[in-house]
XYZ file of C-alpha atoms in Angstrom:
153
model
C 83.681 81.724 59.953
C 87.477 81.811 60.038
C 87.074 85.137 58.082
C 84.854 86.588 60.756
C 87.562 85.560 63.597
C 90.368 86.928 61.826
C 88.572 90.111 61.296
C 87.786 90.340 65.213
C 91.350 89.547 66.180
C 92.788 92.500 63.332
C 90.279 94.869 64.985
C 91.457 94.034 68.760
C 95.103 94.355 67.575
C 94.386 97.536 66.048
C 92.633 98.929 68.989
C 95.235 97.660 71.403
C 98.238 99.472 69.329
C 96.587 102.718 69.305
C 96.001 102.453 72.924
C 99.388 101.844 73.530
C 100.568 104.700 71.343
C 98.283 107.052 73.109
C 99.751 106.347 76.491
C 103.308 106.917 75.096
C 102.331 110.174 73.764
C 100.404 111.756 76.610
C 101.758 114.334 79.130
C 103.197 117.635 79.097
C 105.503 118.530 76.106
C 108.884 119.936 77.237
C 108.252 123.166 75.863
C 104.959 123.566 77.822
C 106.940 122.265 81.376
C 109.582 124.608 81.145
C 107.542 127.591 80.500
C 105.463 126.513 83.549
C 108.860 126.634 85.715
C 109.108 122.745 86.027
C 112.467 121.059 85.870
C 112.454 118.354 82.946
C 116.120 117.591 82.970
C 115.150 114.737 85.307
C 118.078 116.107 87.727
C 117.652 114.862 91.204
C 119.601 118.168 92.297
C 116.305 120.298 92.751
C 115.829 121.713 96.292
C 113.112 120.135 98.152
C 110.350 121.555 100.048
C 111.039 119.238 103.131
C 113.427 117.155 104.434
C 112.675 113.889 106.389
C 114.690 112.729 109.445
C 114.695 109.234 110.337
C 114.696 108.231 114.094
C 115.534 104.690 115.647
C 112.561 104.615 118.421
C 113.684 102.062 121.418
C 110.318 102.731 123.478
C 107.197 104.739 123.247
C 105.255 105.690 126.397
C 101.384 106.229 126.153
C 99.850 108.666 128.441
C 96.402 110.641 128.046
C 97.906 113.864 127.093
C 100.299 112.331 124.364
C 103.142 109.858 123.568
C 106.899 110.084 125.025
C 109.239 108.663 122.334
C 112.594 107.618 123.336
C 114.968 107.591 120.432
C 118.667 106.890 119.801
C 120.947 109.701 119.643
C 124.240 109.021 118.384
C 125.771 105.645 118.987
C 125.454 105.081 122.792
C 122.990 107.847 124.013
C 119.166 108.224 123.988
C 116.944 111.514 123.799
C 113.267 112.059 124.433
C 110.489 113.662 122.444
C 107.098 114.780 123.799
C 104.230 114.416 121.121
C 100.715 115.818 122.277
C 97.746 113.790 121.497
C 96.176 116.943 119.624
C 98.670 116.573 116.749
C 97.430 113.083 115.786
C 94.269 114.751 114.533
C 93.250 114.686 110.948
C 95.226 117.216 109.371
C 97.388 117.683 112.316
C 101.050 117.619 112.720
C 101.521 113.866 113.284
C 100.333 110.266 112.285
C 100.432 106.891 114.133
C 101.050 103.936 111.925
C 100.677 100.645 113.422
C 102.651 97.670 111.676
C 104.694 94.411 112.278
C 108.260 93.835 111.567
C 111.847 94.012 113.132
C 112.016 97.669 111.721
C 109.491 98.918 114.267
C 109.206 101.220 116.121
C 110.789 104.215 114.426
C 110.026 107.779 113.473
C 110.267 110.297 110.562
C 110.276 113.880 111.335
C 109.758 116.271 108.338
C 111.449 119.638 108.590
C 110.586 122.611 106.079
C 113.790 123.929 103.957
C 113.798 126.777 106.261
C 114.501 124.602 109.138
C 110.992 124.814 110.867
C 109.188 121.697 112.076
C 106.571 120.430 109.559
C 105.189 117.264 110.628
C 106.255 113.628 111.812
C 105.081 109.731 111.215
C 105.457 107.586 114.450
C 105.782 103.813 113.243
C 104.888 101.439 116.217
C 104.108 97.962 116.634
C 100.669 97.041 116.694
C 101.144 94.573 119.389
C 100.795 96.685 122.492
C 102.149 94.196 124.987
C 105.470 94.453 123.329
C 108.626 95.650 125.368
C 108.866 98.727 122.953
C 105.506 100.048 124.598
C 105.372 101.629 127.990
C 102.756 103.634 130.040
C 103.392 106.774 132.074
C 101.191 107.200 135.109
C 100.318 110.348 137.007
C 100.546 113.584 136.149
C 102.951 114.521 133.272
C 103.129 118.550 134.025
C 104.027 120.577 130.993
C 105.900 118.077 129.218
C 103.309 117.748 126.521
C 102.615 121.322 126.000
C 104.740 121.969 122.929
C 104.245 123.612 119.615
C 107.078 122.218 117.764
C 109.558 119.208 117.830
C 113.105 120.136 118.700
C 115.182 116.706 117.992
C 118.796 115.936 119.592
C 121.509 114.495 117.735
């Protein structure tokens, strides 16, 4: 009985060692990665495809045509951005993320390497009764008819 138990433990240890060895050796070899044009040096100095810009949002106003976002511009002033509702569709230019915490609300705007706007993520408080939420009543005019996001700094 002891021999049988020792044999089972030995088989399990060998199988575990083989699995660990297989995990460590899988992946793209350096020669194959360099021939594919991938940087294998581990350097963080590669040029990125997109660049994020984080904005501290002070208030978000809801309207039937979209969201008006008031964000900090510098140390003492504010700017506004109008984001149409159509941008929040699946695969669209914007994403709305609800959450809780003292860091909310904030926004990340992503720009391509050539400086053109790509997309944005608006992080807002889940509680719509919070003072960071507001409502725009009436007609907003053409303010939500935008194609891109132009930020002020």
